[in-house]
Coordinates of C-alpha atoms in Angstrom, one line a residue:
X1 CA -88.9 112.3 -90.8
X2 CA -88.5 109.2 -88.8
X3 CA -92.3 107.7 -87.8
X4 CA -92.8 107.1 -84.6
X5 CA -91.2 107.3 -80.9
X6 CA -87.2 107.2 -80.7
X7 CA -85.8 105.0 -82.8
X8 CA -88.2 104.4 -85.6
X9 CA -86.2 105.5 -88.0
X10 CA -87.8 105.9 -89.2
X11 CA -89.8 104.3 -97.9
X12 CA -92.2 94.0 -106.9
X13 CA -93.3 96.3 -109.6
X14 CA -90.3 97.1 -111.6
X15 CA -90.3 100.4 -113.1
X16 CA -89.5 100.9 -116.5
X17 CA -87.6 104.5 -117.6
X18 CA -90.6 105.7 -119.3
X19 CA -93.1 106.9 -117.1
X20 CA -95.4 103.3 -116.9
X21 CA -94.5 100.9 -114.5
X22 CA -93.8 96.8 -114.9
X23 CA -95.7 95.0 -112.6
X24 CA -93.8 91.6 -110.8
X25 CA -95.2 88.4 -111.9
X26 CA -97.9 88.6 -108.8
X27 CA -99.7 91.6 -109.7
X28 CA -100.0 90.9 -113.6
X29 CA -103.2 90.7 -114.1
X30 CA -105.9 91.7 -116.3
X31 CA -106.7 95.8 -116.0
X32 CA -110.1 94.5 -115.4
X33 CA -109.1 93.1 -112.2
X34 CA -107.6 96.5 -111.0
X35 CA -108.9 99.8 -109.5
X36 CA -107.7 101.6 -112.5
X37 CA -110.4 103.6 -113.8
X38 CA -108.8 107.7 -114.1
X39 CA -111.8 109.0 -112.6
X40 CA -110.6 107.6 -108.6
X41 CA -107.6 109.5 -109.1
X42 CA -106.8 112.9 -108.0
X43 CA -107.9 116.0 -109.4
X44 CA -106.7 118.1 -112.3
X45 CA -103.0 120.3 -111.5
X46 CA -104.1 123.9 -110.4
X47 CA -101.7 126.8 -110.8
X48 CA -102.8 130.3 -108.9
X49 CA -100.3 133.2 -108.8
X50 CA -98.8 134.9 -105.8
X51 CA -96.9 137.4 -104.1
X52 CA -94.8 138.6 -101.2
X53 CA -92.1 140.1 -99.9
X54 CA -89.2 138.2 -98.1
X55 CA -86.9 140.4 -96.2
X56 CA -87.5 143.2 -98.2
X57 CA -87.5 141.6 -101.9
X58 CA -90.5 141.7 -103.4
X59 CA -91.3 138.3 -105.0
X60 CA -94.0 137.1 -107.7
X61 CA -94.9 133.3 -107.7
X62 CA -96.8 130.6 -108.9
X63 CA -97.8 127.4 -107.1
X64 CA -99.1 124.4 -108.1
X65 CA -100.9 121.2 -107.1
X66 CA -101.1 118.4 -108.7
X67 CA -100.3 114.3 -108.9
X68 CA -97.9 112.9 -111.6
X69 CA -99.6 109.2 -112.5
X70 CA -98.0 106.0 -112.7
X71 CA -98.8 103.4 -114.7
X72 CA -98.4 99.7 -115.7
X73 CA -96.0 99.8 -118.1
X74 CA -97.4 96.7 -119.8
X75 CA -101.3 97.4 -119.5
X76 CA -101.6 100.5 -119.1
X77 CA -103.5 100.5 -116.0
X78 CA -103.1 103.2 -113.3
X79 CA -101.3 102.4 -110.4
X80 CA -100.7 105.9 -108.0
X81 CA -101.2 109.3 -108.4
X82 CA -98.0 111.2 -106.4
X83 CA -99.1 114.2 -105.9
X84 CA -97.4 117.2 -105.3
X85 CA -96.9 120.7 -104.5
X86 CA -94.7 123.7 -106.1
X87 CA -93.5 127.2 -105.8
X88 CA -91.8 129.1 -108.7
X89 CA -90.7 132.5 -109.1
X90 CA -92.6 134.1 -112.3
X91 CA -90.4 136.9 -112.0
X92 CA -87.2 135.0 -113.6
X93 CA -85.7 133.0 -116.2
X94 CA -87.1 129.7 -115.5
X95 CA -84.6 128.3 -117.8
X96 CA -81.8 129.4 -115.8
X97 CA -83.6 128.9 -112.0
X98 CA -82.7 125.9 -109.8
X99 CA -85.0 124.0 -108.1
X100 CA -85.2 121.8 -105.7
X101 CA -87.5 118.3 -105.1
X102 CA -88.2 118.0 -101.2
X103 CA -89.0 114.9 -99.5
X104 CA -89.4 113.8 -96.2
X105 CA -88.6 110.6 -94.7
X106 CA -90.5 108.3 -92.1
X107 CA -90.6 106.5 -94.1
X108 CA -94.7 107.4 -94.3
X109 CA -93.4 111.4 -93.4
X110 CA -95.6 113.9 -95.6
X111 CA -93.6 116.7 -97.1
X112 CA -95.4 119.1 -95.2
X113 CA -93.0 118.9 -92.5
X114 CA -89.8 120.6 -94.4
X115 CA -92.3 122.3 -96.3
X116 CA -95.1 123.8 -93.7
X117 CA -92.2 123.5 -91.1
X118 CA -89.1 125.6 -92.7
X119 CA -89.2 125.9 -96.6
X120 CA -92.1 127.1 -98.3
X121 CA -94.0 130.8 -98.8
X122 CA -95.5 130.0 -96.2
X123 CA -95.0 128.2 -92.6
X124 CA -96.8 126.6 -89.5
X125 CA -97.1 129.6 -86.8
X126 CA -96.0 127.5 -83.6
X127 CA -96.0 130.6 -81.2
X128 CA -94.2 130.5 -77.9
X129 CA -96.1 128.0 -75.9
X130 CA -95.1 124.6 -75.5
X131 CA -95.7 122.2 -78.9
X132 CA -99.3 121.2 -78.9
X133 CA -101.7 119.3 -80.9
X134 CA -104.7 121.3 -80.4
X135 CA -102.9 124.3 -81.4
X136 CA -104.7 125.8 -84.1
X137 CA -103.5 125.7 -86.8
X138 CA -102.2 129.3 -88.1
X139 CA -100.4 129.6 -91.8
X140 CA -97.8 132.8 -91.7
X141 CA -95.8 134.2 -94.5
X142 CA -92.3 132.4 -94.2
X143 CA -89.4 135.3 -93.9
X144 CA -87.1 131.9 -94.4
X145 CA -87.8 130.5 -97.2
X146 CA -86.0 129.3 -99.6
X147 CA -87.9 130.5 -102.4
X148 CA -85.5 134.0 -103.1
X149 CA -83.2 131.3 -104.1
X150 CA -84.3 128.6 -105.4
X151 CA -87.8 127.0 -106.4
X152 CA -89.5 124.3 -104.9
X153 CA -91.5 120.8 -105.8
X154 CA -92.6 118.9 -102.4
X155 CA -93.4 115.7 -103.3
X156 CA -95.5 112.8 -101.2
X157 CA -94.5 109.7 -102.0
X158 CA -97.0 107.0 -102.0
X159 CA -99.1 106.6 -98.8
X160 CA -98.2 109.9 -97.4
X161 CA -99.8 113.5 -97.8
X162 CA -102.9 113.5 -100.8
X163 CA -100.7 110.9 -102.9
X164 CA -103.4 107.8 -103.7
X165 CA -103.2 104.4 -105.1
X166 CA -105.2 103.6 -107.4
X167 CA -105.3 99.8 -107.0
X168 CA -105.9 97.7 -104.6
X169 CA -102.9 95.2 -105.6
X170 CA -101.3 94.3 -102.3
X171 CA -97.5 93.8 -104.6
X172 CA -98.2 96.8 -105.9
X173 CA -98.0 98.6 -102.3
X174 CA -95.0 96.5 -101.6
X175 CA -93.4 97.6 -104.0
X176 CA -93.6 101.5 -103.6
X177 CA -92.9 100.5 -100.1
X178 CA -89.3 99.5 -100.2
X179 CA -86.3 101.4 -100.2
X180 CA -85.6 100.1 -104.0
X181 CA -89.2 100.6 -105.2
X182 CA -89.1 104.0 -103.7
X183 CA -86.2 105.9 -105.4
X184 CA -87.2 103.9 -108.5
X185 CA -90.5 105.3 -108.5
X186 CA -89.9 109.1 -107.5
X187 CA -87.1 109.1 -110.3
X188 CA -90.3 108.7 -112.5
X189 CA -92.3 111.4 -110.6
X190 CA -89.3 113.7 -110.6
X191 CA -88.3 112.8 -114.5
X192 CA -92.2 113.6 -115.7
X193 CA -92.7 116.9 -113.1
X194 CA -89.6 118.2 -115.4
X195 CA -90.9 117.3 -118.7
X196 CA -93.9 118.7 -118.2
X197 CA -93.5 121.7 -116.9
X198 CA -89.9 122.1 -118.9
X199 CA -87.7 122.7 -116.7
X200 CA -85.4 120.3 -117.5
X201 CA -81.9 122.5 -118.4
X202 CA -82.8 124.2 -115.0
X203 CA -80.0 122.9 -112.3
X204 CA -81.5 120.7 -110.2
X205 CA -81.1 119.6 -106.1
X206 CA -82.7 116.9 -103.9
X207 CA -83.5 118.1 -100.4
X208 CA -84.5 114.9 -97.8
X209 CA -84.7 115.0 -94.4
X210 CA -84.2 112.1 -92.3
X211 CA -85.1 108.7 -93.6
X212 CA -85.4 111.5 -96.7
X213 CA -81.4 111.9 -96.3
X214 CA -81.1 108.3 -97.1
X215 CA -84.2 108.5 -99.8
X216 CA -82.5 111.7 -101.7
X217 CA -79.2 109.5 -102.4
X218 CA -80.6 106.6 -103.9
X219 CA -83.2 109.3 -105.4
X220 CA -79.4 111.0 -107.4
X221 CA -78.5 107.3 -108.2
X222 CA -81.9 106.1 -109.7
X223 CA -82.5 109.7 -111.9
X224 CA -79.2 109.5 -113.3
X225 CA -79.1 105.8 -113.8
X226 CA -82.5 105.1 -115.3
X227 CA -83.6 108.5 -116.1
X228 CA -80.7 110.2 -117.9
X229 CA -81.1 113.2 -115.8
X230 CA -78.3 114.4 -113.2
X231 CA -78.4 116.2 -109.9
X232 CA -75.6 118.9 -109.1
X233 CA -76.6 118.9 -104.9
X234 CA -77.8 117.4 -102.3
X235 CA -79.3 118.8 -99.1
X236 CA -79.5 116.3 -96.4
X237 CA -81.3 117.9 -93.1
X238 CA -81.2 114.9 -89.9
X239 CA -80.4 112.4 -92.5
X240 CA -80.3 108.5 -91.6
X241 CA -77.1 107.7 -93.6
X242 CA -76.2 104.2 -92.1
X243 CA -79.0 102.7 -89.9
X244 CA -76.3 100.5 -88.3
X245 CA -74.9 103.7 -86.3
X246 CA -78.1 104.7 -85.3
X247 CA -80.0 101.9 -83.4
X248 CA -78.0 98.9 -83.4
X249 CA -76.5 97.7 -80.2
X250 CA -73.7 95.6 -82.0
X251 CA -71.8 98.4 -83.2
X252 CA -70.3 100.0 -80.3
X253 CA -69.3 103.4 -82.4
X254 CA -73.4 104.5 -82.4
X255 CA -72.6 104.9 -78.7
X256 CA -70.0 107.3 -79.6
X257 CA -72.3 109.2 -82.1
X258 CA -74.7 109.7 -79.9
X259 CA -72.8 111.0 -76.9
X260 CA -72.0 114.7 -77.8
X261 CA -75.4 115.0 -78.4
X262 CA -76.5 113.6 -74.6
X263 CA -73.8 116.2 -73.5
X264 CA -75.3 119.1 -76.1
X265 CA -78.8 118.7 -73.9
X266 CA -77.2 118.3 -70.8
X267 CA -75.5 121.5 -71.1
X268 CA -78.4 123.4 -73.5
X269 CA -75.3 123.6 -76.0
X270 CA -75.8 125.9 -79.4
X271 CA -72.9 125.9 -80.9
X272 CA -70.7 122.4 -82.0
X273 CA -67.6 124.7 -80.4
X274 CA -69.5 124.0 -76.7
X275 CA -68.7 120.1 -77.2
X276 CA -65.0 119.7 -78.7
X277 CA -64.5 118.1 -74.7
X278 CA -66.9 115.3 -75.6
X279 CA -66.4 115.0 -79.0
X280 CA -63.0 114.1 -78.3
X281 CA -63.4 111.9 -75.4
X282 CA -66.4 110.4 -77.7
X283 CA -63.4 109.3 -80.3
X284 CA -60.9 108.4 -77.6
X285 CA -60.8 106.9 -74.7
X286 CA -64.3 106.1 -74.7
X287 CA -63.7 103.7 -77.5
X288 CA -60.7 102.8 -75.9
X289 CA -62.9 101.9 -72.5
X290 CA -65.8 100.8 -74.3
X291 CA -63.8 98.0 -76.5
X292 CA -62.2 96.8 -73.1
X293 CA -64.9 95.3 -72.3
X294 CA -67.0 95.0 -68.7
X295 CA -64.9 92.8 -67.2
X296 CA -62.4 95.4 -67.0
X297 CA -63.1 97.1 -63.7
X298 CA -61.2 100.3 -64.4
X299 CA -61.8 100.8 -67.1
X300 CA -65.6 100.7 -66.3
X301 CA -65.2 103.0 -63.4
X302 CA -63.8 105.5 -65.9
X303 CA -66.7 104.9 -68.3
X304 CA -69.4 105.7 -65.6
X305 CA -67.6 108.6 -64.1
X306 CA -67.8 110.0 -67.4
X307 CA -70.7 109.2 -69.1
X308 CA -72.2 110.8 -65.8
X309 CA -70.5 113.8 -65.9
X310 CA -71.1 114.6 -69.7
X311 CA -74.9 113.3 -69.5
X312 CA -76.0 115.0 -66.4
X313 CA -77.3 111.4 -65.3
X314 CA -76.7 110.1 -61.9
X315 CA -74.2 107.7 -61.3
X316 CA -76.0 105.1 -60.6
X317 CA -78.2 104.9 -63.5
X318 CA -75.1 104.9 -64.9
X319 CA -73.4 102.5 -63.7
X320 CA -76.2 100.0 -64.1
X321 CA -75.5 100.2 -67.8
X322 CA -72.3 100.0 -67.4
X323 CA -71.7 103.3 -69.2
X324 CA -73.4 102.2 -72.2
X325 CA -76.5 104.9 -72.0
X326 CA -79.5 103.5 -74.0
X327 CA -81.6 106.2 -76.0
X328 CA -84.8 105.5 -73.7
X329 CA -83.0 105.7 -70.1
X330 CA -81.4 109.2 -71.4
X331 CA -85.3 110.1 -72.0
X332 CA -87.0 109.3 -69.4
X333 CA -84.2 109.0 -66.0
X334 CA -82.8 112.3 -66.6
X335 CA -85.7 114.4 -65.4
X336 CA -87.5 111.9 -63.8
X337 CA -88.1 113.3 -61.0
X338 CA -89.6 116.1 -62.2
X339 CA -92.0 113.3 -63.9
X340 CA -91.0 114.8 -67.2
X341 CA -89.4 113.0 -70.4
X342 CA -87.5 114.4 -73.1
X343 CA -88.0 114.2 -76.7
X344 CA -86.2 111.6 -79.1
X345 CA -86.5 114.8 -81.9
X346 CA -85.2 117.6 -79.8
X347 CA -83.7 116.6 -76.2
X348 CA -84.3 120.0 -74.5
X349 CA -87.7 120.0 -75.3
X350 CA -90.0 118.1 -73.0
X351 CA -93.3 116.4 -72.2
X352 CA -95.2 115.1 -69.2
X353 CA -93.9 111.0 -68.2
X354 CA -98.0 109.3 -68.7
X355 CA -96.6 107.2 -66.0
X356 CA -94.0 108.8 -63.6
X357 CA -94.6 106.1 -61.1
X358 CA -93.9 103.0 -63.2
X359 CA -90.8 101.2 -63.5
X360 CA -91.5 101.3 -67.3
X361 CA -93.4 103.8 -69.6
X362 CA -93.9 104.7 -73.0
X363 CA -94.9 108.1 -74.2
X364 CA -95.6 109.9 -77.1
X365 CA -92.8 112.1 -78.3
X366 CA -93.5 115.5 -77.4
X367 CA -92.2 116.7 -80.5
X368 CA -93.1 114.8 -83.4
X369 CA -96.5 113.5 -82.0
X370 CA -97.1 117.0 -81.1
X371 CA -96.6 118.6 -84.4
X372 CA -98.3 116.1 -86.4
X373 CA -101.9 117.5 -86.0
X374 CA -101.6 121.0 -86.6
X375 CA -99.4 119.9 -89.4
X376 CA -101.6 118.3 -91.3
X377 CA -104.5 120.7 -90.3
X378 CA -102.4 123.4 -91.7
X379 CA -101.5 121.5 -95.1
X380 CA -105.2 121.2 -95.3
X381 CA -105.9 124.9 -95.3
X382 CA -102.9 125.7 -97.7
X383 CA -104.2 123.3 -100.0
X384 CA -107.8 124.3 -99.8
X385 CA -107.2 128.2 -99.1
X386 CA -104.1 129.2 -101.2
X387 CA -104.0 126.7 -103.6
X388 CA -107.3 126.0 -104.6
X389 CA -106.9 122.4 -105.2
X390 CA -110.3 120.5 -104.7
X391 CA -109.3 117.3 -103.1
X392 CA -112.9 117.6 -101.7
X393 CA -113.0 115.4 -98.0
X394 CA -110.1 114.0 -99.0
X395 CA -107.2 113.6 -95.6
X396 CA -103.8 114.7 -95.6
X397 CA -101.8 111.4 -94.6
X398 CA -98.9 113.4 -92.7
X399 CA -97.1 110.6 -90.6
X400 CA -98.4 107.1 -91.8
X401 CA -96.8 104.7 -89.1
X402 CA -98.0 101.9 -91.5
X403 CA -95.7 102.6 -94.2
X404 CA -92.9 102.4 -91.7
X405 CA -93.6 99.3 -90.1
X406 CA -94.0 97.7 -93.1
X407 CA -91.3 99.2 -95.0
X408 CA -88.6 96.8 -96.6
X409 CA -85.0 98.1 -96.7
X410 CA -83.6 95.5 -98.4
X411 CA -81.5 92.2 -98.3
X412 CA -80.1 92.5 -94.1
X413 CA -83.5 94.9 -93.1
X414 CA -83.0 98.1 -91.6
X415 CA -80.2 97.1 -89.1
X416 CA -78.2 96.9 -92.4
X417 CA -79.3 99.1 -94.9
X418 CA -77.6 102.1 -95.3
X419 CA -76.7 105.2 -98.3
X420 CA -73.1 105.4 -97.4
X421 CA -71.8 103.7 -100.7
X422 CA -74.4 105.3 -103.3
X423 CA -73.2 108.7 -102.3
X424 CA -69.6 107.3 -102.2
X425 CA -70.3 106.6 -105.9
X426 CA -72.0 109.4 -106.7
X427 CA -69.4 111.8 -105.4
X428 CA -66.6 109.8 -107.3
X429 CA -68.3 109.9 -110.4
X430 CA -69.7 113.4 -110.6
X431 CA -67.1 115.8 -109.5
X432 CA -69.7 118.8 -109.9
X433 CA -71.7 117.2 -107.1
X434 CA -72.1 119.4 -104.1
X435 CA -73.4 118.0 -100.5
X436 CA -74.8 119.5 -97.5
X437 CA -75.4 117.6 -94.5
X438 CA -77.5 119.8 -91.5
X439 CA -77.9 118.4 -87.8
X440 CA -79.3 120.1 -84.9
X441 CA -77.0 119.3 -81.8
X442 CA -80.1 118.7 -79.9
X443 CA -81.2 115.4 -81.8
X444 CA -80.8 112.0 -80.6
X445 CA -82.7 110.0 -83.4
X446 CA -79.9 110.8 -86.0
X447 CA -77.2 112.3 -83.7
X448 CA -74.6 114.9 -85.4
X449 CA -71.7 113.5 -84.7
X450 CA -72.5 109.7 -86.0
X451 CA -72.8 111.8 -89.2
X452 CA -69.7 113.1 -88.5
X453 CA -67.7 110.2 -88.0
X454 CA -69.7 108.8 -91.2
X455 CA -68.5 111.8 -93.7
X456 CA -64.7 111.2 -92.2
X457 CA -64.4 107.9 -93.8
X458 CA -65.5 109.5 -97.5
X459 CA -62.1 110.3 -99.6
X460 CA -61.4 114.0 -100.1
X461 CA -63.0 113.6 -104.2
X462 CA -61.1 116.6 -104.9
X463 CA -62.3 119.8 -102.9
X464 CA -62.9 119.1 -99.3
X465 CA -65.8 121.3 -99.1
X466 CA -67.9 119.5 -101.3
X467 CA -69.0 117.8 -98.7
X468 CA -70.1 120.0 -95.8
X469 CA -71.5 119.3 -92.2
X470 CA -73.0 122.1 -90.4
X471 CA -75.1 122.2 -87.1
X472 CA -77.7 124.7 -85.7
X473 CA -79.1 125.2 -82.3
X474 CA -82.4 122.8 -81.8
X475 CA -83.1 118.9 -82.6
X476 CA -84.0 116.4 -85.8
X477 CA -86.4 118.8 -87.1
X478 CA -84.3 122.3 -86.0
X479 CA -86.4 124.3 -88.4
X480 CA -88.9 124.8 -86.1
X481 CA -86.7 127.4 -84.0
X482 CA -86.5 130.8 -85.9
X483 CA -82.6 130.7 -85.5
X484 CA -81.9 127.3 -86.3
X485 CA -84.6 127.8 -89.8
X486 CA -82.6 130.8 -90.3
X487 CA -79.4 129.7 -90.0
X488 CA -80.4 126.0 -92.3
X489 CA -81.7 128.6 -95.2
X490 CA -78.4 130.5 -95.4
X491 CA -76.4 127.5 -95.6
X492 CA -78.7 126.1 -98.3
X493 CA -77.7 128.6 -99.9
X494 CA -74.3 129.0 -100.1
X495 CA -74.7 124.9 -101.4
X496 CA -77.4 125.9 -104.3
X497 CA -75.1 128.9 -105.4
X498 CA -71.9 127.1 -105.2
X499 CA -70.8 129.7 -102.8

């Protein structure tokens, strides 16, 4: 889940491969000095027993919630509870059962959006209004989830959802709160949920959407690497694979990426087929236009006529950007006189413009700023109602925009960091590893087709298909639309079953 508005893509203790963590040389300090007494953390796991029947099969289930504590690995002391939410068929050989570990991205995205939103027993009831966040906030059976075939453990990492630190160690938070610190972490979380609740023959997946894409792959690395335990497939829903293709204004091809997409709101597209006339102008003589440069008159008469046409912008917007369409003037110019603005998360979905009148305004996304209440209102009753869990008063952190701004992706910062290599490694070492990549046509944060022309540069690693990119009807978090959730669970799995 990316954190905030249209382009925030939008997460030094070292951690050892036991479950305890090794603090940097600025947070070694005496346990005294720490917020590390067991009693501040979360409560005890709860399991209750369920039941339901999903398209006609009858399914028995238990859930849990719960936290899986980190530690110091040198003092001991407590440094985060990660807490977490299952569901597991009690009607099967557990042994034998695959499951899946869910995150979302952000970073500072709860779980609750994949989970609430498409995945779990039970889903968000978003009715046929416009997205809203005083909707209340309705929990429905979910006649799409993926629980028929697969279990499921949502997991918040630090700072999102229940999850709670349990010092006050400002390296500490840093830590958790870097790409590096992250996957290192949630190894550990994911390494300890399997231990303990013995599971660990049981073929395993990582599902991540969006930053959660990028989190799942170094997520595969770090387990494998550090925790002796191996992933056979990956889900990636909206995943931010390569930042540089998404935001950057240096690299000319995230123009290209992001076209079709344009073109797939313009024309209310639903199927990829609707776009092969943009997809390859995108790959041709756009690039062939765009890399002549401005001061090439024709060749910038072309670009405008064309952007135009596949955009559904007038020409003279376009032309003042000299066919180079920035994500915010796509937003906002398309249907401005209507006074409306589009959504960064789905581009046919939009919201009132706060200032129509302006020559500049900023507005929050009518998607993921609309969602995020009932969200976490909805999480809440889950928790409280199904689950029984007694986090008392306690607030379900479901988009924290701190953790994103303060997020470190490494050496070169976000511009630079990117999950392209990782699962280049992964696939070449592991040639059981299966991927799924999943894009609604409709979003414009992570477009499609940058994915797209991301995938074509991997080697074939044996059978094409083990890499697959599919795309539904509907934007970054497509799930939302009953034929775009239906049509992301069937593909799911076809990659869980090896079908």
């Amino acid at each position: 889940m990316i954190a905030k508005a249209w382009i925030a893509l939008a997460l030094a203790l070292c951690l050892a491969s036991s479950s305890s963590l090794a603090a940097p040389p600025a947070a070694q300090k005496k346990e005294s000095e720490e917020a590390s007494d067991s009693s501040q953390g979360l409560p005890t796991e709860v399991t209750t027993t369920h039941s339901m029947s999903i398209r006609g099969e009858k399914l028995a289930f238990l859930a849990r919630a719960g936290a899986m504590r980190l530690r110091d690995a040198q003092s001991g002391a407590p440094r985060v509870d990660v807490a977490f939410v299952s569901y597991e068929r009690s009607d099967v050989d557990a042994a034998a059962r695959p499951i899946a570990f869910v995150f979302n991205g952000g970073p500072g995205a709860a779980s609750a959006w994949l989970g609430l939103g498409g995945l779990s027993p039970w889903r968000l009831s978003l009715g046929a209004g416009p997205l809203s966040p005083s909707a209340p906030p309705v929990v429905v059976d979910n006649a799409e989830s993926w629980l028929p075939f697969v279990d499921l453990v949502f997991i918040d990492p630090p700072g999102t959802g229940y999850s709670k630190f349990l010092t006050d160690n400002e390296e500490t938070r840093k830590h958790f709160f870097s790409a590096q610190g992250d996957a290192e972490a949630l190894a550990v979380v994911v390494r300890k949920w399997l231990a303990t609740h013995r599971r660990i023959a049981s073929p395993k997946f990582l599902v991540g959407e969006s930053y959660g894409g990028f989190r799942a792959v170094e997520l595969a690395h770090a387990l494998r690497e550090r925790e002796s335990i191996g992933v056979e497939g990956l889900v990636l829903i909206s995943p931010a694979l390569d930042f540089a293709w998404l935001d950057s204004p240096r690299n000319l091809l995230s123009l290209a990426g992001r076209l079709p997409s344009y073109a797939a709101v313009a024309r209310d597209a639903k199927q990829r087929a609707e776009l092969a006339d943009v997809e390859a102008y995108a790959s041709g003589e756009f690039l062939v236009d765009l890399l002549k440069g401005p001061r090439d008159k024709e060749a910038l008469e072309r670009l405008d006529a064309n952007v135009a046409r596949f955009t559904g912008l007038e020409s003279r917007i376009v032309t003042e950007e000299g066919g180079r369409v920035s994500l915010k003037t796509f937003l906002r110019d398309r249907l401005r006189a209507s006074h409306l603005v589009s959504s960064a998360y789905d581009g046919e979905i939009t919201g009132f413009d706060p200032r129509p009148f302006s020559r500049e305004s900023d507005w929050s996304d009518p998607v993921l700023d609309a969602l995020a209440a009932p969200l976490g209102a909805a999480m809440t009753r889950v928790t409280i109602e199904k689950l029984q869990w007694p986090i008392g008063d306690a607030r379900y952190e479901i988009l924290n925009h701190k953790v994103a701004r303060d997020w470190d992706f490494g050496r070169g910062g976000r511009a630079n960091a990117e999950a392209v290599s990782t699962l280049r490694d992964e696939l070449a070492l592991d040639a059981r590893l299966k991927v799924l990549v999943a894009h609604g046509l409709a979003d414009l944060v992570t477009p499609y087709y940058a994915s797209k022309l991301i995938l074509d540069q991997l080697p074939a690693f044996g059978e094409p298909t083990r890499v697959r990119l599919v795309t539904t009807p509907g934007g970054h978090m497509s799930y939302i639309r009953d034929d775009s959730r239906r049509l992301l669970r069937d593909e799911a799995r076809k990659t869980i079953e090896g079908k």
